[in-house]
Coordinates of C-alpha atoms in Angstrom, one line a residue:
M1 CA -79.2 -32.7 174.1
N2 CA -77.5 -30.6 176.7
L3 CA -77.2 -26.9 176.3
A4 CA -73.9 -25.0 177.3
H5 CA -75.2 -21.4 177.2
P6 CA -79.1 -21.9 178.2
T7 CA -79.8 -17.8 178.1
W8 CA -78.7 -17.3 174.6
L9 CA -82.4 -19.0 173.8
F10 CA -84.4 -15.6 174.9
A11 CA -82.9 -14.3 171.7
L12 CA -85.2 -16.4 169.6
T13 CA -87.6 -14.0 170.8
L14 CA -86.3 -11.7 167.7
P15 CA -87.1 -14.1 164.9
I16 CA -90.8 -14.5 166.6
I17 CA -91.0 -10.4 166.6
L18 CA -89.9 -10.5 163.0
A19 CA -92.3 -12.4 161.5
V20 CA -95.5 -10.2 163.7
L21 CA -93.6 -7.6 162.2
A22 CA -93.5 -8.5 158.9
V23 CA -97.4 -9.7 158.7
V24 CA -98.6 -6.2 160.1
I25 CA -96.5 -4.2 157.5
A26 CA -97.4 -7.1 155.1
R27 CA -101.1 -6.0 155.3
F28 CA -101.1 -2.2 156.3
R29 CA -99.6 -1.9 152.6
R30 CA -102.1 -4.0 151.1
S31 CA -104.2 -1.6 152.8
Q32 CA -103.2 1.3 151.1
W33 CA -102.8 -0.1 148.2
Q34 CA -106.7 -0.5 147.8
A35 CA -107.4 3.2 149.2
F36 CA -105.3 3.9 146.1
A37 CA -107.0 2.4 143.2
A38 CA -110.5 0.5 143.2
D39 CA -109.8 -3.5 142.2
R40 CA -110.6 -3.0 138.6
L41 CA -108.3 0.1 137.5
R42 CA -105.1 -1.6 140.3
P43 CA -103.9 -4.1 138.4
I44 CA -103.4 -1.7 135.1
L45 CA -101.5 1.1 137.1
I46 CA -99.5 -0.5 139.2
K47 CA -97.2 -3.2 138.1
R48 CA -96.5 -4.7 141.3
R49 CA -93.8 -7.6 141.8
S50 CA -95.3 -11.7 143.1
P51 CA -95.2 -11.4 146.8
L52 CA -94.0 -14.9 147.0
A53 CA -90.4 -14.9 146.0
R54 CA -90.2 -12.3 149.2
W55 CA -91.5 -14.0 151.7
I56 CA -89.2 -17.3 150.8
S57 CA -86.6 -15.0 151.4
F58 CA -88.0 -13.5 154.9
S59 CA -88.9 -16.9 155.7
L60 CA -85.0 -18.0 154.6
L61 CA -83.4 -15.4 156.9
L62 CA -85.5 -16.3 160.0
L63 CA -84.6 -19.5 159.8
A64 CA -81.3 -18.9 159.6
C65 CA -81.2 -16.8 162.9
I66 CA -83.1 -19.2 164.4
G67 CA -80.3 -21.9 163.3
L68 CA -77.7 -18.7 164.5
V69 CA -78.9 -18.6 167.5
T70 CA -79.4 -22.2 168.3
A71 CA -75.5 -22.4 167.1
L72 CA -74.7 -20.1 170.2
T73 CA -76.3 -22.3 173.1
R74 CA -73.7 -24.4 172.7
P75 CA -75.6 -27.9 171.9
H76 CA -73.7 -31.1 173.0
E77 CA -74.2 -34.5 174.0
K78 CA -72.4 -36.7 177.2
A79 CA -70.9 -39.4 175.7
G80 CA -69.5 -40.8 178.9
T81 CA -66.6 -40.3 181.3
R82 CA -63.1 -40.9 181.5
E83 CA -60.7 -40.9 184.7
E84 CA -56.6 -39.7 183.6
K85 CA -53.7 -41.4 184.9
I86 CA -51.1 -39.4 186.4
L87 CA -47.3 -39.7 187.8
S88 CA -47.8 -37.8 191.8
R89 CA -46.5 -37.6 195.1
N90 CA -48.2 -36.8 198.0
V91 CA -47.0 -33.3 199.6
L92 CA -48.1 -33.1 202.8
I93 CA -47.8 -28.8 203.5
A94 CA -48.2 -27.7 207.6
L95 CA -49.0 -23.7 208.5
D96 CA -48.4 -22.4 211.6
L97 CA -52.4 -21.5 213.2
S98 CA -50.5 -19.6 215.9
R99 CA -50.8 -16.1 217.9
S100 CA -47.6 -15.1 216.5
M101 CA -48.3 -16.1 212.5
R102 CA -50.4 -12.1 212.7
V103 CA -47.4 -10.5 213.5
Q104 CA -47.0 -7.9 210.0
D105 CA -43.4 -6.9 210.2
V106 CA -43.6 -9.0 206.6
K107 CA -46.7 -7.9 204.8
P108 CA -49.9 -7.8 204.9
D109 CA -49.1 -10.1 208.1
R110 CA -47.1 -13.4 208.1
L111 CA -50.2 -15.8 207.9
S112 CA -51.7 -14.0 205.2
R113 CA -48.1 -14.4 203.2
A114 CA -48.3 -18.1 204.4
K115 CA -51.8 -18.5 202.2
I116 CA -50.2 -16.6 199.0
A117 CA -46.9 -18.2 199.0
I118 CA -49.1 -22.3 199.3
Y119 CA -51.1 -21.0 196.1
E120 CA -48.5 -20.2 194.2
L121 CA -47.4 -23.5 194.6
L122 CA -51.1 -25.1 194.4
E123 CA -50.9 -23.6 190.9
E124 CA -47.5 -25.3 190.3
L125 CA -47.4 -28.6 191.2
P126 CA -51.2 -29.3 189.6
N127 CA -50.8 -33.6 189.8
E128 CA -49.6 -33.7 192.9
R129 CA -51.5 -34.5 195.8
V130 CA -51.8 -32.3 198.3
G131 CA -52.9 -32.1 201.8
I132 CA -53.4 -29.5 204.7
I133 CA -51.8 -29.6 208.6
G134 CA -52.2 -27.4 210.9
F135 CA -51.0 -26.7 214.0
A136 CA -51.1 -24.5 217.6
G137 CA -50.4 -25.9 220.9
S138 CA -52.4 -29.8 219.1
A139 CA -51.8 -30.5 215.4
Y140 CA -55.0 -31.4 213.1
V141 CA -55.0 -32.6 209.2
Y142 CA -57.6 -29.9 207.9
A143 CA -57.2 -31.2 204.3
P144 CA -56.3 -34.9 203.3
L145 CA -54.5 -35.6 200.5
T146 CA -55.9 -34.9 197.3
V147 CA -55.8 -33.8 193.0
D148 CA -58.1 -31.5 193.7
H149 CA -56.4 -28.5 195.0
A150 CA -59.6 -26.8 194.2
A151 CA -61.0 -27.9 197.6
V152 CA -57.6 -27.7 199.3
R153 CA -57.2 -24.0 198.0
Q154 CA -61.3 -23.4 198.9
T155 CA -59.7 -24.6 203.2
I156 CA -56.8 -22.3 203.4
E157 CA -59.2 -19.4 202.2
Q158 CA -61.2 -20.1 205.5
I159 CA -58.6 -21.2 207.1
D160 CA -56.7 -18.7 209.6
E161 CA -55.8 -18.5 214.4
N162 CA -59.0 -19.0 214.9
W163 CA -59.1 -22.6 214.1
A164 CA -56.9 -24.0 216.4
T165 CA -59.2 -25.5 219.7
L166 CA -55.3 -24.6 221.9
G167 CA -52.6 -21.9 221.7
G168 CA -49.0 -22.2 221.3
S169 CA -47.0 -23.5 219.4
N170 CA -46.2 -27.2 219.3
L171 CA -44.1 -27.9 215.8
K172 CA -42.6 -31.8 216.8
E173 CA -46.5 -32.7 217.5
A174 CA -47.4 -31.3 213.7
V175 CA -44.4 -32.5 212.0
E176 CA -45.4 -36.5 214.0
L177 CA -48.7 -36.2 212.4
A178 CA -47.5 -35.8 209.0
I179 CA -45.1 -38.9 209.5
D180 CA -47.9 -41.0 210.4
T181 CA -50.8 -39.5 208.1
L182 CA -47.8 -40.4 204.9
K183 CA -46.7 -43.4 206.0
K184 CA -50.6 -44.9 205.4
T185 CA -49.9 -43.8 202.0
G186 CA -47.7 -46.6 201.4
Q187 CA -44.9 -44.7 199.6
K188 CA -41.5 -44.4 201.0
Q189 CA -40.3 -40.6 199.5
N190 CA -43.3 -38.3 200.5
A191 CA -42.7 -34.1 201.2
L192 CA -43.2 -32.2 204.0
V193 CA -43.5 -28.5 203.0
I194 CA -43.7 -26.3 206.6
F195 CA -44.6 -22.9 207.0
S196 CA -44.0 -21.0 210.5
D197 CA -42.1 -18.8 211.9
G198 CA -39.9 -21.3 214.3
E199 CA -40.8 -19.4 217.9
K200 CA -41.9 -21.4 220.6
H201 CA -42.0 -24.9 220.0
D202 CA -42.6 -27.6 222.1
G203 CA -40.5 -30.2 222.5
S204 CA -36.9 -31.3 221.0
L205 CA -36.8 -32.3 217.4
D206 CA -33.9 -33.7 217.5
D207 CA -35.8 -37.5 217.5
I208 CA -38.5 -36.3 215.9
A209 CA -36.1 -35.5 212.7
S210 CA -34.7 -38.4 213.3
E211 CA -38.1 -40.2 212.7
A212 CA -38.5 -38.3 209.8
K213 CA -35.2 -39.4 208.2
L214 CA -36.5 -43.0 208.6
A215 CA -39.9 -42.6 207.0
G216 CA -38.2 -41.2 203.9
V217 CA -39.9 -37.5 204.8
N218 CA -38.3 -34.8 203.2
I219 CA -39.0 -31.8 205.2
L220 CA -38.7 -28.6 203.3
A221 CA -38.9 -25.6 206.2
I222 CA -39.7 -22.1 204.9
G223 CA -39.7 -19.5 207.7
I224 CA -41.8 -17.0 207.8
G225 CA -41.3 -13.4 209.8
T226 CA -38.5 -10.7 210.4
E227 CA -35.2 -11.8 212.6
N228 CA -36.2 -7.8 213.9
G229 CA -39.4 -8.6 214.4
D230 CA -42.8 -7.3 215.7
Y231 CA -45.9 -6.6 218.5
V232 CA -47.8 -9.9 218.7
P233 CA -51.8 -8.6 218.4
N234 CA -54.5 -9.4 220.7
A235 CA -57.2 -7.9 221.3
D236 CA -58.4 -8.9 224.5
F237 CA -55.1 -6.7 225.6
P238 CA -54.9 -3.1 226.3
G239 CA -53.2 -1.4 223.1
N240 CA -55.1 -4.5 221.1
R241 CA -50.6 -5.9 221.8
M242 CA -49.9 -9.1 223.9
I243 CA -48.4 -8.7 227.3
D244 CA -46.6 -10.9 229.1
E245 CA -46.6 -11.7 232.9
N246 CA -44.5 -9.1 233.1
G247 CA -46.7 -6.7 232.0
Q248 CA -44.4 -6.1 228.7
P249 CA -45.3 -6.6 225.3
V250 CA -44.4 -9.5 223.6
I251 CA -42.7 -9.1 220.4
S252 CA -42.5 -12.5 218.1
R253 CA -38.8 -12.9 216.0
L254 CA -38.9 -15.5 213.5
Q255 CA -36.3 -18.4 214.4
P256 CA -34.2 -19.3 211.3
E257 CA -32.1 -21.6 213.3
V258 CA -34.9 -23.7 214.3
L259 CA -36.2 -24.7 210.9
R260 CA -33.5 -25.1 209.2
N261 CA -32.2 -27.3 211.6
L262 CA -35.3 -29.0 211.2
A263 CA -34.6 -29.3 207.1
E264 CA -31.3 -30.4 206.8
A265 CA -31.6 -33.4 209.2
T266 CA -33.9 -34.9 206.6
S267 CA -31.7 -33.8 203.4
G268 CA -34.3 -30.9 202.8
K269 CA -33.6 -27.4 202.0
Y270 CA -34.8 -24.0 204.3
T271 CA -35.7 -20.1 202.9
A272 CA -37.5 -17.2 204.2
A273 CA -40.6 -15.6 202.4
G274 CA -38.8 -12.7 202.3
S275 CA -35.1 -13.2 201.3
G276 CA -35.9 -13.0 197.5
D277 CA -36.7 -16.7 196.3
D278 CA -39.6 -18.8 194.6
I279 CA -40.6 -20.4 197.0
A280 CA -42.6 -22.3 194.8
S281 CA -40.0 -22.9 192.2
L282 CA -37.7 -24.5 194.9
V283 CA -40.4 -27.3 196.7
K284 CA -41.0 -28.2 192.4
N285 CA -37.6 -29.0 191.7
A286 CA -36.6 -30.1 195.8
I287 CA -40.0 -33.0 194.9
K288 CA -39.3 -33.5 191.5
E289 CA -36.1 -35.8 193.3
L290 CA -39.3 -37.5 194.4
D291 CA -40.1 -41.2 192.7
A292 CA -43.6 -40.6 190.6
F293 CA -46.5 -43.2 191.7
E294 CA -49.5 -43.5 189.1
I295 CA -53.3 -42.9 190.5
E296 CA -56.0 -42.2 189.0
G297 CA -56.5 -38.4 188.5
R298 CA -59.8 -36.1 187.5
Q299 CA -62.9 -37.6 185.5
R300 CA -63.4 -35.6 183.2
E301 CA -66.5 -35.9 180.9
I302 CA -66.6 -37.2 176.9
T303 CA -68.7 -34.2 175.3
V304 CA -69.6 -34.3 171.6
E305 CA -70.3 -30.7 170.3
C306 CA -73.3 -31.0 167.5
Y307 CA -73.6 -27.0 167.5
Q308 CA -72.4 -27.9 162.9
W309 CA -75.9 -29.1 162.9
F310 CA -77.0 -25.7 163.0
L311 CA -74.4 -23.7 162.1
L312 CA -74.1 -25.2 158.2
P313 CA -77.7 -24.9 157.8
A314 CA -78.1 -21.7 159.5
I315 CA -75.7 -20.5 156.4
A316 CA -77.1 -22.4 153.8
F317 CA -80.5 -20.7 154.4
L318 CA -78.6 -16.8 155.1
F319 CA -76.8 -17.2 151.3
A320 CA -80.7 -18.6 150.0
S321 CA -82.5 -15.6 151.5
I322 CA -79.7 -13.0 150.4
I323 CA -79.9 -15.0 146.2
I324 CA -83.5 -14.9 146.1
G325 CA -84.6 -11.5 147.7
T326 CA -81.9 -9.9 145.1
R327 CA -83.4 -8.7 142.3
W328 CA -80.9 -9.4 139.5
R329 CA -83.0 -7.4 136.6
G330 CA -79.1 -4.7 136.8
V331 CA -76.8 -6.7 137.6
G332 CA -76.0 -8.6 134.0
K333 CA -74.4 -4.8 132.9
V334 CA -73.1 -4.2 135.6
A335 CA -70.8 -7.3 135.8
A336 CA -70.3 -7.4 132.4
A337 CA -68.6 -3.9 132.7
L338 CA -66.8 -5.2 136.0
A339 CA -65.6 -8.0 133.9
I340 CA -64.2 -5.3 130.0
F341 CA -62.6 -3.3 132.9
L342 CA -61.0 -6.3 134.8
M343 CA -60.2 -8.4 131.3
P344 CA -56.5 -7.9 130.7
D345 CA -55.5 -6.8 127.5
P346 CA -54.3 -9.1 125.3
S347 CA -52.3 -5.9 122.7
Q348 CA -50.5 -4.8 126.1
A349 CA -49.2 -8.5 126.7
D350 CA -48.3 -9.4 123.4
D351 CA -45.8 -5.2 123.7
A352 CA -44.7 -6.5 127.3
K353 CA -43.3 -10.0 125.4
D354 CA -41.6 -7.5 122.6
A355 CA -40.3 -4.7 124.9
A356 CA -38.4 -8.2 126.9
R357 CA -37.7 -9.4 123.9
F358 CA -35.9 -6.3 122.4
L359 CA -34.1 -6.4 125.8
S360 CA -32.7 -9.7 125.8
E361 CA -31.7 -8.9 121.9
K362 CA -30.0 -5.5 123.6
N363 CA -31.7 -3.2 121.0
F364 CA -32.7 -0.4 124.0
T365 CA -33.9 1.8 122.2
A366 CA -37.3 -0.1 120.8
S367 CA -37.6 -1.4 124.8
S368 CA -37.6 1.2 126.6
Q369 CA -40.0 3.2 123.6
I370 CA -42.9 -0.3 124.2
Y371 CA -42.1 0.3 127.8
R372 CA -43.2 3.7 128.2
K373 CA -45.9 3.3 126.0
L374 CA -47.0 0.0 128.0
A375 CA -46.7 2.8 131.2
K376 CA -48.8 5.3 129.6
E377 CA -52.1 2.9 128.9
T378 CA -52.0 1.0 131.2
R379 CA -55.0 1.6 134.1
S380 CA -52.7 -1.2 136.5
S381 CA -50.3 1.1 139.1
N382 CA -48.6 -2.0 140.0
L383 CA -48.4 -3.0 136.3
R384 CA -47.6 0.6 135.5
S385 CA -44.3 0.5 138.0
R386 CA -43.1 -2.6 136.4
Y387 CA -43.4 -0.9 132.9
H388 CA -41.5 2.0 134.1
L389 CA -39.0 -0.2 135.5
G390 CA -38.4 -2.1 132.4
E391 CA -37.7 1.4 130.7
G392 CA -35.2 2.3 133.0
I393 CA -33.3 -1.1 132.9
A394 CA -33.8 -0.6 129.0
S395 CA -32.6 3.2 129.0
L396 CA -29.1 2.6 131.2
R397 CA -28.0 -0.4 129.7
G398 CA -28.6 1.9 125.9
G399 CA -26.7 4.2 127.4
S400 CA -29.7 7.3 128.1
F401 CA -28.6 7.9 131.4
K402 CA -31.8 11.2 131.8
S403 CA -33.8 9.0 130.2
A404 CA -33.2 6.1 132.9
R405 CA -33.1 8.6 135.8
S406 CA -37.0 10.2 134.3
A407 CA -38.5 5.6 134.9
F408 CA -36.4 5.2 137.7
S409 CA -38.1 8.2 139.7
K410 CA -41.5 7.2 138.3
S411 CA -41.1 3.3 138.4
L412 CA -39.8 4.8 142.9
D413 CA -43.5 4.6 144.1
A414 CA -43.9 1.0 143.2
N415 CA -46.5 -1.5 146.3
N416 CA -44.2 -4.8 145.5
P417 CA -41.1 -4.3 147.8
D418 CA -38.7 -6.2 145.5
V419 CA -39.9 -3.5 142.5
L420 CA -39.6 -0.9 144.7
A421 CA -35.4 -2.6 145.7
E422 CA -35.7 -2.5 141.8
A423 CA -36.1 0.8 141.4
H424 CA -33.7 2.0 144.1
L425 CA -30.7 -0.1 142.3
G426 CA -31.2 1.3 138.6
M427 CA -31.3 4.9 140.1
A428 CA -28.3 4.5 142.0
N429 CA -26.0 2.9 138.9
T430 CA -28.2 5.8 136.4
L431 CA -26.8 8.7 139.0
F432 CA -23.9 7.0 139.5
Q433 CA -23.3 6.9 135.5
L434 CA -24.1 10.4 134.8
G435 CA -21.5 11.2 138.0
W436 CA -18.7 9.4 136.2
L437 CA -19.7 10.9 132.0
E438 CA -19.5 14.1 134.0
L439 CA -15.9 12.9 135.8
A440 CA -14.0 10.6 132.6
G441 CA -16.3 11.3 129.6
S442 CA -17.5 8.3 128.9
A443 CA -19.6 5.6 130.8
Y444 CA -18.3 3.8 133.1
P445 CA -17.5 0.6 131.8
Q446 CA -19.6 -2.6 132.0
D447 CA -16.8 -5.7 131.6
P448 CA -14.2 -5.8 135.4
K449 CA -11.9 -6.5 133.3
Q450 CA -12.0 -3.0 132.4
T451 CA -12.6 -1.2 135.7
P452 CA -10.3 1.5 136.2
D453 CA -8.3 0.7 139.6
M454 CA -7.8 3.7 141.9
A455 CA -4.6 5.0 140.7
Q456 CA -6.7 5.4 137.0
F457 CA -9.1 7.1 139.0
D458 CA -6.9 9.5 140.6
Q459 CA -5.2 10.4 136.9
I460 CA -8.9 10.3 135.3
A461 CA -10.4 13.2 138.1
R462 CA -6.2 15.4 138.6
S463 CA -7.4 15.7 134.2
R464 CA -10.6 16.5 135.2
I465 CA -9.2 19.1 137.9
K466 CA -7.1 20.5 136.0
K467 CA -9.9 21.2 132.9
I468 CA -12.0 22.4 135.6
A469 CA -8.6 25.4 136.7
E470 CA -8.4 26.3 132.6
A471 CA -11.7 26.5 132.1
E472 CA -12.7 30.4 131.3
D473 CA -16.1 30.9 133.2
D474 CA -17.2 29.0 136.3
G475 CA -19.8 26.3 134.8
E476 CA -17.3 23.7 135.2
V477 CA -16.9 23.8 138.9
E478 CA -20.7 23.8 138.4
K479 CA -20.7 20.5 137.2
I480 CA -17.8 19.2 139.6
E481 CA -21.3 20.5 141.5
A482 CA -23.6 18.1 139.7
L483 CA -21.0 14.5 140.1
I484 CA -20.4 14.8 143.7
T485 CA -25.0 15.3 144.5
N486 CA -25.1 12.5 141.9
W487 CA -23.4 10.6 143.7
T488 CA -24.1 10.8 146.9
D489 CA -27.8 10.6 146.0
A490 CA -26.2 7.0 144.3
V491 CA -25.3 6.1 148.0
R492 CA -29.1 6.8 149.3
H493 CA -31.1 4.7 146.9
C494 CA -28.2 1.9 147.8
E495 CA -29.2 2.2 151.1
S496 CA -33.1 2.0 150.7
A497 CA -32.5 -1.3 148.0
E498 CA -30.6 -2.6 151.2
V499 CA -33.6 -1.9 153.4
Q500 CA -36.5 -3.4 150.4
S501 CA -34.2 -6.0 150.1
Q502 CA -32.2 -8.2 152.2
N503 CA -29.0 -9.2 152.0
N504 CA -28.9 -7.0 148.5
N505 CA -24.8 -8.1 147.1
A506 CA -25.2 -5.5 143.8
A507 CA -26.4 -2.6 146.2
I508 CA -24.0 -3.7 148.4
N509 CA -21.1 -3.5 146.9
N510 CA -22.1 -0.5 144.6
R511 CA -22.6 1.5 147.2
Q512 CA -19.1 0.4 148.6
M513 CA -17.5 1.2 145.4
T514 CA -19.0 4.8 145.1
I515 CA -18.1 5.9 148.7
T516 CA -14.8 4.9 148.3
Y517 CA -14.2 7.5 144.8
L518 CA -16.1 10.2 147.0
K519 CA -13.4 9.5 149.4
R520 CA -11.0 9.8 147.3
L521 CA -12.7 12.6 144.7
R522 CA -12.4 15.3 148.2
E523 CA -8.9 14.3 149.1
L524 CA -7.5 15.6 145.3
L525 CA -10.0 19.0 146.2
E526 CA -8.4 19.4 149.1
E527 CA -5.0 18.8 147.8
E528 CA -5.8 21.5 145.5
K529 CA -7.3 23.7 147.5
E530 CA -4.3 23.6 150.2
K531 CA -1.8 24.2 146.8
A532 CA -4.2 26.6 146.0
Q533 CA -4.0 28.7 149.1
Q534 CA -0.1 27.9 149.4
S535 CA 1.1 29.8 146.1
C536 CA -1.7 33.0 147.1
P537 CA 0.7 35.8 148.2
M538 CA -0.2 37.7 152.2
P539 CA -0.9 41.4 151.9
Q540 CA 2.1 43.3 152.7
P541 CA 1.1 45.8 156.1
G542 CA 0.8 48.8 154.7
S543 CA 0.1 48.3 151.7
D544 CA -3.2 48.4 149.4
G545 CA -2.6 44.6 148.4
E546 CA -1.4 45.2 145.2
S547 CA 1.1 47.8 144.0
E548 CA -0.2 50.1 141.1
P549 CA 0.9 53.1 139.7
D550 CA -0.2 56.8 140.1
E551 CA -3.1 58.6 137.6
G552 CA -0.4 60.3 134.4
D553 CA 2.7 58.3 136.5
G554 CA 2.7 55.7 134.0
D555 CA 6.1 53.7 136.5
P556 CA 4.4 50.6 137.9
D557 CA 7.3 50.3 140.2
E558 CA 6.0 53.2 142.3
N559 CA 3.7 52.8 145.2
Q560 CA 0.0 54.5 145.3
D561 CA 0.6 55.9 148.5
G562 CA 4.3 57.1 147.7
D563 CA 6.5 53.8 149.4
Q564 CA 9.6 53.0 147.1
P565 CA 9.5 48.4 147.5
N566 CA 12.4 46.8 146.1
K567 CA 12.6 46.5 142.9
D568 CA 14.0 43.2 142.4
S569 CA 10.8 42.1 144.3
K570 CA 7.8 42.3 142.7
S571 CA 4.5 40.5 143.3
P572 CA 3.1 38.0 141.4
G573 CA -0.1 40.8 141.1
D574 CA 2.3 44.1 140.2
K575 CA 3.5 41.3 137.5
G576 CA 0.0 40.4 136.7
D577 CA -1.0 44.2 136.3
E578 CA 2.3 44.9 134.2
K579 CA 1.6 42.0 131.9
R580 CA -2.1 43.7 131.7
D581 CA -0.9 46.9 130.9
K582 CA 2.0 46.0 127.9
K583 CA -1.3 44.4 126.2
D584 CA -3.7 46.5 127.1
G585 CA -1.3 49.3 125.3
S586 CA -3.0 52.0 128.4
D587 CA 1.3 53.0 128.9
G588 CA 0.6 53.9 132.2
K589 CA -1.3 56.6 131.5
E590 CA -5.8 55.4 132.0
P591 CA -7.0 56.5 135.4
K592 CA -7.6 52.8 137.6
P593 CA -10.4 51.9 139.6
K594 CA -9.6 52.8 143.5
E595 CA -12.1 50.6 144.5
D596 CA -10.3 47.3 144.4
S597 CA -7.3 48.3 146.2
G598 CA -6.2 47.0 149.3
N599 CA -8.1 43.5 148.8
D600 CA -6.6 40.2 147.7
K601 CA -6.8 39.5 144.5
C602 CA -7.0 36.0 145.5
D603 CA -10.6 35.9 146.6
K604 CA -12.3 38.5 144.2
A605 CA -14.0 36.4 141.3
D606 CA -14.0 39.1 138.4
D607 CA -11.5 41.7 139.2
P608 CA -10.2 42.9 135.8
N609 CA -6.3 42.7 136.9
E610 CA -6.4 38.9 138.2
T611 CA -3.8 36.9 135.8
P612 CA -5.5 33.1 133.9
E613 CA -3.0 31.6 137.0
K614 CA -4.9 33.2 139.8
R615 CA -7.9 32.6 138.4
A616 CA -7.5 28.9 138.1
R617 CA -6.3 28.3 141.4
R618 CA -9.5 30.9 142.7
I619 CA -11.5 28.4 140.6
L620 CA -9.7 24.7 142.4
K621 CA -9.8 26.5 145.9
D622 CA -13.9 27.4 145.3
S623 CA -14.9 24.2 143.8
A624 CA -13.3 21.8 147.5
D625 CA -15.6 23.5 149.0
L626 CA -18.5 22.1 147.2
E627 CA -18.9 19.1 148.0
K628 CA -21.6 19.0 150.2
G629 CA -20.9 16.9 153.3
P630 CA -18.6 13.8 153.4
L631 CA -20.2 10.5 152.6
T632 CA -19.5 7.9 155.0
P633 CA -20.4 4.5 155.6
G634 CA -23.8 3.9 157.0

């Protein structure tokens, strides 16, 4: 048996230490008891529990610790090896090792950039046979074709320009070596990936390109560097720059034409490392078109895990230790009390059935009373929310809208999304009914055939607005304000119901209907507001806004300032004053309050001289401003 993590065995010292400490502590406590009382008095004075159960529990705990530690070492047995059959292709990588590959026109330099691209290529081709050819003045196979990519990666990490025995850049010899190597595999289609700057190649490449095409070698050329280039570094020259025979620093530039012509001659592809193309994906897609062949891949060891044989007994020992070491003397009372607390009350179950039955029988009053009683008596918050929801539904159907609003409000603290959605929808329906009751004087009809259309709604709303105009006090305006507030809140509760329950058609339809009624009600109020503004007279220049007779004159046609207006063109305010004077029988001899002069009476709420017609128009104007912001869908 082998262990995958043998270092966990050091943890076995912990159970040994615990066992030693337990023995030492037990002896120390025994000596204390012996010093406390004599042997003959000790059984009388002290009632000690038998230590057997305690020692058994402790021993089982130690065994559980040993089993858990052993399981953590992951013991397993070898059951042999297995070779994997995989489909593969031959991919040979030719890496330029000339001095120009140390130019830093790409970061960190050309050679390092090429190595990074090769690492990415190895990740994308896990099942392909990959080999490495390094070339400068001559070419050499540094890693043969293999599926062991770890070995290829190690070779790439170590290779540099110092591995080349001869300077220069003999690309032709590298291609010839690749063709010979790939021919020996016996496969008709293979790939050659060249990483080079394409500079200073020796010999003509036309013949070798034709030979590669005949041999079935597809060349993928990757240009490393930039066309602007940079100085070639060399520590053997002054300034660490290579100098030519004329004493000028040597500048190396990428020669893409050489690599592109070589790739296109073999139906391959060319790209530059700095062009933004994903080189690994480009090569992977290109070699997918080549014929694959089956090879014997990596050998894998077949192992049988054995940790469960230690883990399961350890868990059993742990539970046994807890059970044996527990004093069960007081547990019975606690368990009984807990069972009594959690046991459902059968009377509550019967009452809930009765409430549901009354609701189906349309005995809404009895159903709501039972649900209210159950909500007060239950200890579960979830059940309490459900009972309040039932109470609200029964009250809503029974027409007790205020009771329904209170019940739905209490059910909004539910944790269940379905209950919460129903609570929001019920609250929205209740608030809409309260608003409709205020507008029409009766509940909104539930029968779709009796649902009022917009023409009927206009008739109901205009009639209600007319009552506001004819009212003696401002209480009717407050009722319109409460109506708008209720419908506004109803829309918000419909939106909350849609959030809790997706595709809630009832909430969507109710929300749209309420918004439609709200918009129409606002339009009607705006119309009345415009009528009120048009009927209010504009104050005349140079007047106090109302022609009142001087004290003692009794002539209603005289202006207070002494002006003589046209007697045939009296303002409505003058007529109202004349009617009030006749009604009061004052004969124009009593003094009038002058603090009201100069103000427009259409804008004063407590003017004693205001006529009923003016007062009605003012109330309509004020009620049109009571809409607390228009509701828009969404």
